[in-house]
Coordinates of C-alpha atoms and ligand atoms in Angstrom, one line a residue:
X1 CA 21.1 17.7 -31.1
X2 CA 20.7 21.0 -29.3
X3 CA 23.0 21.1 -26.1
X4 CA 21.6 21.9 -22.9
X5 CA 21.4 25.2 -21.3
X6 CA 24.4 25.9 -19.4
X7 CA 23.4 25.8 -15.8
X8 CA 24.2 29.0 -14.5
X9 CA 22.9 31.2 -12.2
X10 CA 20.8 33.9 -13.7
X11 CA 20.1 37.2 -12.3
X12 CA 16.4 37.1 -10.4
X13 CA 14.2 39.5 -12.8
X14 CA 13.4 42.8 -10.4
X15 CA 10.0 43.3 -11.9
X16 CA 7.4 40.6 -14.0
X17 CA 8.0 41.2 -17.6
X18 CA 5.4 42.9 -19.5
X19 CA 3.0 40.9 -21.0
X20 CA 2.4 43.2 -23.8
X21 CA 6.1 42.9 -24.9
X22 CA 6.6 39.8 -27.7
X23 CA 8.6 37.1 -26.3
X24 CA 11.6 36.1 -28.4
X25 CA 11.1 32.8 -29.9
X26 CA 13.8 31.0 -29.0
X27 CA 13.5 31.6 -25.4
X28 CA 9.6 30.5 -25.7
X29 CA 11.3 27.5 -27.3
X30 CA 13.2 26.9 -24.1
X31 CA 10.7 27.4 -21.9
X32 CA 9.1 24.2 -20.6
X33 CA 11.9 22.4 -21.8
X34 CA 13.9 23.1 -18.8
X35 CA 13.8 22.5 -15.4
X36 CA 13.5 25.1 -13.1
X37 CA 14.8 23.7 -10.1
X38 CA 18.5 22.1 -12.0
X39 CA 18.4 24.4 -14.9
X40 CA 18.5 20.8 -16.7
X41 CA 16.6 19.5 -20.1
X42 CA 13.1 18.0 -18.4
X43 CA 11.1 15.1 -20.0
X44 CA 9.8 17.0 -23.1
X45 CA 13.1 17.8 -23.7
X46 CA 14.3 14.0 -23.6
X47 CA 11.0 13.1 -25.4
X48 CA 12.0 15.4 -28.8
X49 CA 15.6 14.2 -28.5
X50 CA 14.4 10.4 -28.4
X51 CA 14.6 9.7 -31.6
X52 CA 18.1 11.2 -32.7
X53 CA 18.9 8.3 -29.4
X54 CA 17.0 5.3 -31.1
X55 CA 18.1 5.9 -34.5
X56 CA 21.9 6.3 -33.8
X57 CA 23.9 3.2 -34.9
X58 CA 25.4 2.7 -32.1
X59 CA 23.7 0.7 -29.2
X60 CA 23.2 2.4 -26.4
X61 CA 21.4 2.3 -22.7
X62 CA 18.8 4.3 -21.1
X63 CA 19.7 4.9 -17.3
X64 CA 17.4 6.2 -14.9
X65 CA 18.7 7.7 -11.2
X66 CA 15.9 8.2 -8.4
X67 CA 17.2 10.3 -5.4
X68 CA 15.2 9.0 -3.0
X69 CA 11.0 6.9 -3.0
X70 CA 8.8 9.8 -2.3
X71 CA 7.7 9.2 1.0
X72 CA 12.0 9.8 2.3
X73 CA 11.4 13.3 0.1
X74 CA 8.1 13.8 1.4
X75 CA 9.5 14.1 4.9
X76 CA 12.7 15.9 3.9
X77 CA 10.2 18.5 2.7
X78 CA 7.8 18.4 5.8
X79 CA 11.3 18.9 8.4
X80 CA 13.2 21.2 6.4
X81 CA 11.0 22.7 3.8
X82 CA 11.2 23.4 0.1
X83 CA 14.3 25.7 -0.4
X84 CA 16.5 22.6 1.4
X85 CA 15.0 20.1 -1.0
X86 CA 15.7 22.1 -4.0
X87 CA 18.9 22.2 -2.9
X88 CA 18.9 18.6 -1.9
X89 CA 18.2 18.2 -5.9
X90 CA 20.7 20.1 -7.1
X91 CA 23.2 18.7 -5.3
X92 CA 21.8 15.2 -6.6
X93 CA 21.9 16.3 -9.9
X94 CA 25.6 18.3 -9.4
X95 CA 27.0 14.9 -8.3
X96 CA 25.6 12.6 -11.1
X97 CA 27.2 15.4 -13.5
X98 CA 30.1 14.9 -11.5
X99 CA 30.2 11.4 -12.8
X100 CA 29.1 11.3 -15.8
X101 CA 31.3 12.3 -19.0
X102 CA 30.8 15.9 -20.4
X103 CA 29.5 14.5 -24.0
X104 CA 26.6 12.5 -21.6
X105 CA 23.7 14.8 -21.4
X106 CA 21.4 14.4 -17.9
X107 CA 17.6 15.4 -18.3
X108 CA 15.5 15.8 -15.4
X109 CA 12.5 13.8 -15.8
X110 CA 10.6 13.7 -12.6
X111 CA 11.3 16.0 -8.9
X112 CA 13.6 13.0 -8.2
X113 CA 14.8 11.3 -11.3
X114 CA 17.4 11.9 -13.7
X115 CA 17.6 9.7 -17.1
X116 CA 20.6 9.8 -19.3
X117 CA 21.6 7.9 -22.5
X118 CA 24.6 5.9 -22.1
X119 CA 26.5 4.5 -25.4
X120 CA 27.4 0.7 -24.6
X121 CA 28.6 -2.1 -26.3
X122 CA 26.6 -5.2 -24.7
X123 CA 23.2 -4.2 -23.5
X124 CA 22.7 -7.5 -21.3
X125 CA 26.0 -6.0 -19.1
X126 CA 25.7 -3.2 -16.7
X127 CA 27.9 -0.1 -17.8
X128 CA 31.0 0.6 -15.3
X129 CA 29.3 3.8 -14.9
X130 CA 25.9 2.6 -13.2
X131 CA 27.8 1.2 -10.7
X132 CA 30.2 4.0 -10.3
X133 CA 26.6 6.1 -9.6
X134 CA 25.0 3.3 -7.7
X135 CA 27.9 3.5 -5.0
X136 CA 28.8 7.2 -5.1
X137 CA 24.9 7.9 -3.6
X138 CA 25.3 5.5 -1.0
X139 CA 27.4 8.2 0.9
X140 CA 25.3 10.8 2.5
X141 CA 24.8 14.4 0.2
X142 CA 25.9 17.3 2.3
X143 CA 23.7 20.6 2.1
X144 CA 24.3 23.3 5.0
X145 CA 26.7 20.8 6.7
X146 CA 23.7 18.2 7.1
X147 CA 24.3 15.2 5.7
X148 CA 21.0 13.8 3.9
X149 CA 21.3 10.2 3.4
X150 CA 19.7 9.0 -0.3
X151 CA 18.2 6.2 -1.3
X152 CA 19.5 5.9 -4.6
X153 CA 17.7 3.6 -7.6
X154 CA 19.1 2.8 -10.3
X155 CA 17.4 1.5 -13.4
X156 CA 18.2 0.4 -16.8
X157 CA 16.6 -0.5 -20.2
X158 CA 18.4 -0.9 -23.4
X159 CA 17.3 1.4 -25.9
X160 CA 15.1 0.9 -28.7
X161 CA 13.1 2.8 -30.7
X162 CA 10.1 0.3 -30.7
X163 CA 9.6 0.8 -27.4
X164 CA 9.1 4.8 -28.0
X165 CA 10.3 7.5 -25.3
X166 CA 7.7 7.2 -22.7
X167 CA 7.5 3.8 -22.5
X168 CA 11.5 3.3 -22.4
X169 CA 10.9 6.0 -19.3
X170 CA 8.4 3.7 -17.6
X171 CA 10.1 0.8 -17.8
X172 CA 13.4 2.5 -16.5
X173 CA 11.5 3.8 -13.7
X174 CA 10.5 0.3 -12.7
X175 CA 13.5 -0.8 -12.9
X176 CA 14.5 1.8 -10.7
X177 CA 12.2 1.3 -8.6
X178 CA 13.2 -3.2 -8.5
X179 CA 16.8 -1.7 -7.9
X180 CA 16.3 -0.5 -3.8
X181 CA 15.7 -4.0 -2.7
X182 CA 19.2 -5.1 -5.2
X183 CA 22.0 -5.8 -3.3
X184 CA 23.9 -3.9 -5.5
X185 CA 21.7 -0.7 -6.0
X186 CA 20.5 -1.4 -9.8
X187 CA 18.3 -3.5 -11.7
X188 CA 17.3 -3.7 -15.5
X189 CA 14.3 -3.7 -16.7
X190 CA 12.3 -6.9 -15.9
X191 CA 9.3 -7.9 -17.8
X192 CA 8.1 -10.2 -14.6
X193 CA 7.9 -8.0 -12.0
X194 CA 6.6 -5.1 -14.7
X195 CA 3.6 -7.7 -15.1
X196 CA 2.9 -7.3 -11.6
X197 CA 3.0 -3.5 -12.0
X198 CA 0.4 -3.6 -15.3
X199 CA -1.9 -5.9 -13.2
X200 CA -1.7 -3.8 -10.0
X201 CA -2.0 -0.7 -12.5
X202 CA -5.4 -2.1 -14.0
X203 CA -7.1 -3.8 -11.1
X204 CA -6.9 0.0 -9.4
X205 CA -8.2 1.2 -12.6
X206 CA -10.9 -1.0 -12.7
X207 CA -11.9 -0.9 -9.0
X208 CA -14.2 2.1 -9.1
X209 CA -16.1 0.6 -12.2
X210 CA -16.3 -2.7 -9.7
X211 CA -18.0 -0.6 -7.4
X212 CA -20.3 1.4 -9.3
X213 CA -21.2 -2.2 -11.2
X214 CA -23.7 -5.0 -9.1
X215 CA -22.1 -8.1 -10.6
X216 CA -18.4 -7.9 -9.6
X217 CA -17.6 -6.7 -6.0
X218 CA -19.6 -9.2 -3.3
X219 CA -19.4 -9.8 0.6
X220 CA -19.2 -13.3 2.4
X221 CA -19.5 -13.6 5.8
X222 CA -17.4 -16.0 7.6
X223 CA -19.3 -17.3 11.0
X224 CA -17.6 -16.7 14.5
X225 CA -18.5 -19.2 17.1
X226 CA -18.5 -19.1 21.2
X227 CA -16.2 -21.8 21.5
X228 CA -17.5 -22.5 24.9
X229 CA -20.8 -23.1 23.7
X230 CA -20.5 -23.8 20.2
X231 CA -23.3 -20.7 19.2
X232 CA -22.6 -18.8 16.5
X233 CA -23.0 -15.2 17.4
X234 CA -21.6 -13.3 15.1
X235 CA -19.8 -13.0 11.3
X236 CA -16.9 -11.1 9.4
X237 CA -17.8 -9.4 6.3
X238 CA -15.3 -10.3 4.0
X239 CA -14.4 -8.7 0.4
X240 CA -14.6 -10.5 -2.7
X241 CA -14.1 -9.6 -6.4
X242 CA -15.0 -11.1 -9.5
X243 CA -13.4 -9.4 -12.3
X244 CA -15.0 -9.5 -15.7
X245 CA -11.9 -10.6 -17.3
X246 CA -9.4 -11.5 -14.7
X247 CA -12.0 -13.6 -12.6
X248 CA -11.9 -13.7 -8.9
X249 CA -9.5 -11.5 -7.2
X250 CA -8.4 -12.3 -3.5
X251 CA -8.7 -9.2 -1.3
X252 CA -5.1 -10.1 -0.1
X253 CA -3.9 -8.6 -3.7
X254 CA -6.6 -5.7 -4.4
X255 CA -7.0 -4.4 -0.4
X256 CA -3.3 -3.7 -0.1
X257 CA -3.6 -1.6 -3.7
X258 CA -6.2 0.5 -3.3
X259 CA -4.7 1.6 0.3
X260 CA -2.1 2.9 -1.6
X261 CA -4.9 5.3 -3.5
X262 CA -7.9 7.5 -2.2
X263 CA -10.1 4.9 -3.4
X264 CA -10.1 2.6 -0.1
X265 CA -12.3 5.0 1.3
X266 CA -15.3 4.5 -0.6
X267 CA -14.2 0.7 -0.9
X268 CA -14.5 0.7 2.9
X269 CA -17.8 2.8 2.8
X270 CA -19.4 0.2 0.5
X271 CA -18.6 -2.5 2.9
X272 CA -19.9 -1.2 5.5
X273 CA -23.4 0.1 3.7
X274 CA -23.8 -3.6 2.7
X275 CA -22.6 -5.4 5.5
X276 CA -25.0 -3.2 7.9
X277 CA -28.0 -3.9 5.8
X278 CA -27.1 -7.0 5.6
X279 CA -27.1 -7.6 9.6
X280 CA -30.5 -5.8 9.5
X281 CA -31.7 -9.0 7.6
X282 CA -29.9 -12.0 9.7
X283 CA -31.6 -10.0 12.6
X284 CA -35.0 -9.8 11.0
X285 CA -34.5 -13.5 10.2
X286 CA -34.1 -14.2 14.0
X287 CA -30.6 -14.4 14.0
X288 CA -29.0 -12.1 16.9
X289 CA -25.8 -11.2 15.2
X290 CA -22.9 -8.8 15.1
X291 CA -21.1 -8.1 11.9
X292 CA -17.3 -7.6 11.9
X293 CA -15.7 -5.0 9.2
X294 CA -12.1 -4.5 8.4
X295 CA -10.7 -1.2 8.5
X296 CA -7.5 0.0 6.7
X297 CA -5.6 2.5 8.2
X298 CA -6.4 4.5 5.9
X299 CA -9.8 4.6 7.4
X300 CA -8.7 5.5 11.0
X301 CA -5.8 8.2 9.9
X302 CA -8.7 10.3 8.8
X303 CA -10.8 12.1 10.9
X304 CA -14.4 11.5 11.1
X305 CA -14.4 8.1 10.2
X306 CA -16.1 7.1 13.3
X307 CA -19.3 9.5 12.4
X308 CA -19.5 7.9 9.1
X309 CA -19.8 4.1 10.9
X310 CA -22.1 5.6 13.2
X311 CA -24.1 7.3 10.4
X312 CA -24.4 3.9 8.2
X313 CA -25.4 2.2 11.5
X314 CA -28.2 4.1 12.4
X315 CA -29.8 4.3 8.8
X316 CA -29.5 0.7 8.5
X317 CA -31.5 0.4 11.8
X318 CA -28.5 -1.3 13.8
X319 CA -27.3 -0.5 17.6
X320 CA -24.0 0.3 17.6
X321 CA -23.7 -3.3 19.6
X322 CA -24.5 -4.9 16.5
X323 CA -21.4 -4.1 14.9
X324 CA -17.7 -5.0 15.4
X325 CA -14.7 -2.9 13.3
X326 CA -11.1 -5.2 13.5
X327 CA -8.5 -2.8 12.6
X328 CA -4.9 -4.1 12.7
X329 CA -1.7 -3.2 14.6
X330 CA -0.5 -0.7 11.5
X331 CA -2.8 1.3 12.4
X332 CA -1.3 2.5 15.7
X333 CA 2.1 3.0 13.5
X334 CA 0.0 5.5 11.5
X335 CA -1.4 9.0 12.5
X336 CA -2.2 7.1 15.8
X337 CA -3.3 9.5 17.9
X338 CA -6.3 10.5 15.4
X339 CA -6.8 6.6 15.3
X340 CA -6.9 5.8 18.7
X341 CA -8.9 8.5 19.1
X342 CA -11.8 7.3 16.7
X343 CA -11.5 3.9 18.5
X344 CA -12.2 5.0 21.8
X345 CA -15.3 7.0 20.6
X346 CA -17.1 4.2 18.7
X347 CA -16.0 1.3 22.1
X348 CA -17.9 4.7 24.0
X349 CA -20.7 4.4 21.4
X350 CA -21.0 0.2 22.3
X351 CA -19.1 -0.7 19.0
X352 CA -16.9 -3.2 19.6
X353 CA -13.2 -3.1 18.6
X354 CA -11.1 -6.1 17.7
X355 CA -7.5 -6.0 16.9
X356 CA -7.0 -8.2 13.8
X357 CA -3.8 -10.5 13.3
X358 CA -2.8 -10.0 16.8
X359 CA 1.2 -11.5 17.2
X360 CA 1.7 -11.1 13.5
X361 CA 3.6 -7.2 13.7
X362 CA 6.8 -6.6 15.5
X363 CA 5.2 -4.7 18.3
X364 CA 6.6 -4.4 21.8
X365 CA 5.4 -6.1 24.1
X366 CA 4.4 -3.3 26.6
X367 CA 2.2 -1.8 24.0
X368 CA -0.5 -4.7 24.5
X369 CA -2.0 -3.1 27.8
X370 CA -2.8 0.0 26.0
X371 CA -4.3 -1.8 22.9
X372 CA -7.3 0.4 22.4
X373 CA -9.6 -2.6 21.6
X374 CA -12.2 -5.3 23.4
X375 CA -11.3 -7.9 21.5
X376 CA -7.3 -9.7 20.1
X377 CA -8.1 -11.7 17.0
X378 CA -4.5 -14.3 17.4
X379 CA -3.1 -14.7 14.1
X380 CA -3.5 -17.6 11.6
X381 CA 0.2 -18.1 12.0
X382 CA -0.2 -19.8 15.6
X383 CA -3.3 -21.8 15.2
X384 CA -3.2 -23.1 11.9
X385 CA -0.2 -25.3 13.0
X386 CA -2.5 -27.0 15.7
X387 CA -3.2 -30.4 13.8
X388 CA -2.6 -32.9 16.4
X389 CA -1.4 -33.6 20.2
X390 CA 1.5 -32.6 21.0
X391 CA 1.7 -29.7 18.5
X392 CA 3.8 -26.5 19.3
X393 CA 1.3 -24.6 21.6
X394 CA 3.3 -23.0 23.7
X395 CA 3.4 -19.1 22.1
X396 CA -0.3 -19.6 21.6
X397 CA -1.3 -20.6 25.2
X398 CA 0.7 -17.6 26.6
X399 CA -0.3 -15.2 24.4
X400 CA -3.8 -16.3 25.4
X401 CA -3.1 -15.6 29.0
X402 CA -1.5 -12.5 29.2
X403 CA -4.9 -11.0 26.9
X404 CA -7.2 -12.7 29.1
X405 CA -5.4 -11.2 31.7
X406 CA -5.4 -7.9 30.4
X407 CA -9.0 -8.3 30.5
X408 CA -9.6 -8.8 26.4
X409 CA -11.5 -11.2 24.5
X410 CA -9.7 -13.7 22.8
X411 CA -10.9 -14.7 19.2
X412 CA -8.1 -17.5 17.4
X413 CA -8.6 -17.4 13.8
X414 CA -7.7 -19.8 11.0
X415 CA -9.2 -23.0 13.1
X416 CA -8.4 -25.9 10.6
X417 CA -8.5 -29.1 12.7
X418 CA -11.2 -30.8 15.1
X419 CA -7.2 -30.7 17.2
X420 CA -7.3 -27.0 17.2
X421 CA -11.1 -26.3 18.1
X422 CA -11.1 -28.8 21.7
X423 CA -7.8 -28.0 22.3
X424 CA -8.3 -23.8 22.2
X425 CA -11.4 -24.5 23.9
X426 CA -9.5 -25.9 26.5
X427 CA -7.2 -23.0 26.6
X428 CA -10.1 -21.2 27.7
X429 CA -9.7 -19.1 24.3
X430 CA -13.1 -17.4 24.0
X431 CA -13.8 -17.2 20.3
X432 CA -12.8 -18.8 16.9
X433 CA -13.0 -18.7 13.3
X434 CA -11.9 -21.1 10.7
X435 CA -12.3 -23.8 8.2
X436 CA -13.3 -26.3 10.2
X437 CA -16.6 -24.7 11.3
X438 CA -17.4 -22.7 8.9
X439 CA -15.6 -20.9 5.4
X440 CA -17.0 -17.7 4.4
X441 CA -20.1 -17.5 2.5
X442 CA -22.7 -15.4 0.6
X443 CA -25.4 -14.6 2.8
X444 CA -28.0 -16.5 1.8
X445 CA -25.6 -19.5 2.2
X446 CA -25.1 -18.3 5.5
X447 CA -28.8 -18.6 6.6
X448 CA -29.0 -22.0 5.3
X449 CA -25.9 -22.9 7.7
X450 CA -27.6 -21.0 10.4
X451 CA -31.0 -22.9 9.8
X452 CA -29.4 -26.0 9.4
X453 CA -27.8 -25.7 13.5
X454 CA -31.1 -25.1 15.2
Ligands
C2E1 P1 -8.4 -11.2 7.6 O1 -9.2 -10.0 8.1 O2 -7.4 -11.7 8.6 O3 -9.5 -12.3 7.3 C1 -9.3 -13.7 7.5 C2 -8.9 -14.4 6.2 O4 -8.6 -15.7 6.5 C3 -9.9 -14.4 5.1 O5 -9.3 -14.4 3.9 C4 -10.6 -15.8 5.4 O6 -11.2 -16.3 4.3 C5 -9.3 -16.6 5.8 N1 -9.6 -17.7 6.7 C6 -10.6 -17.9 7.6 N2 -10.5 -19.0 8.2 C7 -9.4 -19.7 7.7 C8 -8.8 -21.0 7.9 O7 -9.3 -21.8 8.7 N3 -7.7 -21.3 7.2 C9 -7.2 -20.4 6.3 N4 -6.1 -20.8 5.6 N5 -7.8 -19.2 6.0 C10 -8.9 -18.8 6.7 P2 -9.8 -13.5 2.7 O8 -11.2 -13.4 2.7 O9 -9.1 -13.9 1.5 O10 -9.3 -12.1 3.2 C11 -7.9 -11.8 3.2 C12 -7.7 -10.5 3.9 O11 -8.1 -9.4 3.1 C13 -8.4 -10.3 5.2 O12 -7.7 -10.9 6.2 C14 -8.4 -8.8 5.3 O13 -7.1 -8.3 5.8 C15 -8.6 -8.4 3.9 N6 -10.0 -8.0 3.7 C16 -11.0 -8.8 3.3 N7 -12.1 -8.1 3.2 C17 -11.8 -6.9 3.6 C18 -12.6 -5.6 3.7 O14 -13.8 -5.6 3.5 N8 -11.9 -4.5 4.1 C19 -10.5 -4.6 4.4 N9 -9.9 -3.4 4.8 N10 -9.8 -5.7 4.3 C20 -10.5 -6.8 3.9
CA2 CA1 -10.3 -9.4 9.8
CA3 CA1 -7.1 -11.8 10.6

């Protein structure tokens, strides 16, 4: 096996080589088989070598070390730029080499990971070196006397040639990944919670063909009722998904996922097209109503979001008053000043603003009076235990309070119990939403439960 190219410094060329010269063939060889940055053998490099791994005799392990998740690099990068988390690298890869046995070879596989190939005698045990690793990066790495804290993974995967290089690099990476919430900072490859990557990895894959199809993505539209009068006055447009193969899908799994990817822009663009034309038509159908549309924050980090609601509401021949957007409290934790911003524009435009889940963050409590909203939505969590007299209230009827006093409108959510529904209307709580009056439904549902109240 060819041994790695020693990592020492080379002298910086003075001028670009001439293109007209012939390269020498070995170097061309070398060249993309090396990282720049560590001077170590990359992931093409481990990918050829593979198979001289799988087909030794001995058994052996394949370890993968992750400096840090991407978002800790990301803002290592953004506060002290490129050259210092180079050098934050190196100094990663200078102290696994530190740690590891000469004979071990370490490749660089990704910006922040390392995999080596450990020999072992018992692949269900966890070599003395992993921990050795796992507890060497839990002190801080030192580069121009500032100490930057890692957050080390360390993953493991016995080695096996059936399972083929890039797949044994995938599956350490998981693992790797599974290790940061391990108490003891590593984790082998587990086929459970891999599952739950190769479902999360197809339903994103999937969701723009959902989009573009007409018989999988679908809105249902839960009613909101003036619990004072008992009218129902407006709806939420909630997401559904039926998934050719995997059936329905709750928007509690696929929202969340396609947050993490560009794609929840358009997802939130072809709610809002439908849910506004829909409106048009419970209007037309003499049905005064406003529609309620979740926003990620996604939605509100980016500028100009507000023009696009405004846009969708005027082409589908809505006021602005027609139309509520609930955003929830991780938004303000986000870009918030661009967010905030947006809000206050579309509550100047007459769109109403509700703040979903309300009491279900870990805000402080002076925030509330600056909650850029019209509306607090209280969180399933405090009604939903309302069954009978006597019930724990006590959270629930303050929290009412201070928002009324604030001067908000108070919408509980996840109303269960005949209990619940007199006893918030008691309370004085404006607004509900639950079971027990109404779960969400297609549209045309909808304006059968509509008729069916006159
Ligand atoms: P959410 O915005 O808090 O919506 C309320 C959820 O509670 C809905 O679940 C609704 O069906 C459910 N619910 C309503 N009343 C009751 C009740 O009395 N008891 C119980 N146990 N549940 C009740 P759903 O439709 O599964 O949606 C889950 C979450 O997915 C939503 O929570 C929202 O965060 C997200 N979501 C749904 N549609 C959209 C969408 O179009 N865009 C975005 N960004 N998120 C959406
Ligand atoms: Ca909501
Ligand atoms: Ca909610």
């Amino acid at each position: 096996m060819d041994q790695p190219i020693l990592r020492k410094k080379t002298a910086s060329p003075t001028a670009f080589a001439d293109p007209r010269v012939p390269l020498d063939p070995a170097l061309l060889a070398q060249i993309g088989r090396y990282d720049h940055v560590t001077r170590l053998p990359n992931r093409l490099q481990f990918i050829e070598h593979f198979d001289s791994y799988a087909q030794s005799r001995s058994t052996s392990m394949l370890v993968l070390v992750t400096l840090a998740d991407a978002r800790q690099y990301n803002e290592t990068l953004r506060a002290l730029g490129m050259a210092f988390s180079e050098d934050f690298v190196r100094s990663g890869a200078d102290l696994l080499a530190s740690l590891l046995p000469d004979s071990v070879t370490i490749y660089h596989v990704s910006v922040l990971s390392f995999a080596v190939v450990l020999p072992v005698q018992d692949t269900t045990k966890y070599p003395a070196v992993a921990s050795e690793i796992a507890k060497a990066f839990t002190s801080a790495i030192t580069i121009n006397a500032i100490p930057i804290k890692t957050h080390v993974g360390v993953g493991l995967v016995p080695l096996s040639a059936a399972q083929g290089a890039a797949e044994s690099l995938r599956a350490a990476l998981v693992a790797a990944q599974d290790s940061r919430n391990a108490t003891d900072g590593m984790a082998f490859y587990n086929h459970k919670s891999d599952a739950a990557h190769l479902r999360a990895f197809r339903l994103l894959a999937d969701l723009p063909h959902a989009m573009a199809a007409t018989d999988q993505l679908a809105l249902h539209y839960q009613p909101r009722i003036n619990l004072q009068t008992g009218q129902c006055h407006g709806v939420e447009a909630l997401l559904r998904w039926n998934h050719p193969d995997l059936g329905a899908i709750s928007p509690a799994e696929f929202i969340p996922l396609a947050e993490q990817t560009a794609l929840i822009t358009p997802l939130t663009d072809w709610v809002m097209v439908r849910a506004m034309a829909q409106n048009r038509q419970f209007i037309d159908a003499g049905h005064a109503m406003r529609v309620s549309i979740n926003a990620s924050p996604v939605n509100l980090s980016e500028g100009g979001f507000d023009e696009v609601l405004l846009h969708h509401c005027d082409a589908a021949g809505l006021e602005p008053h027609h139309i509520e957007l609930e955003f929830t409290e991780g938004t303000l934790a986000t870009n918030s000043a661009c967010a905030v911003e947006q809000l206050g524009r579309l509550r100047e435009a007459g769109v109403d603003v509700a703040l979903d889940d309300f009491g279900s963050g870990y805000s402080n409590l002076s925030y509330i009076a600056h909650i850029p909203a019209d509306v607090l939505k209280i969180d399933q969590s405090f009604v939903r235990p309302l069954k009978e007299p006597g019930d724990e209230d006590f959270l629930l009827r303050h929290i009412i309070s201070i928002a009324q006093g604030l001067g908000f409108r108070v919408c509980a959510e996840g109303i269960e119990t005949e209990f619940a529904y007199s006893h918030l209307r008691q309370l004085g709580c404006q607004e509900g939403q639950g079971y027990f009056m109404a779960r969400p439904m297609p549209a045309e549902a909808l304006l059968d439960w509509l008729a069916a109240r006159r």
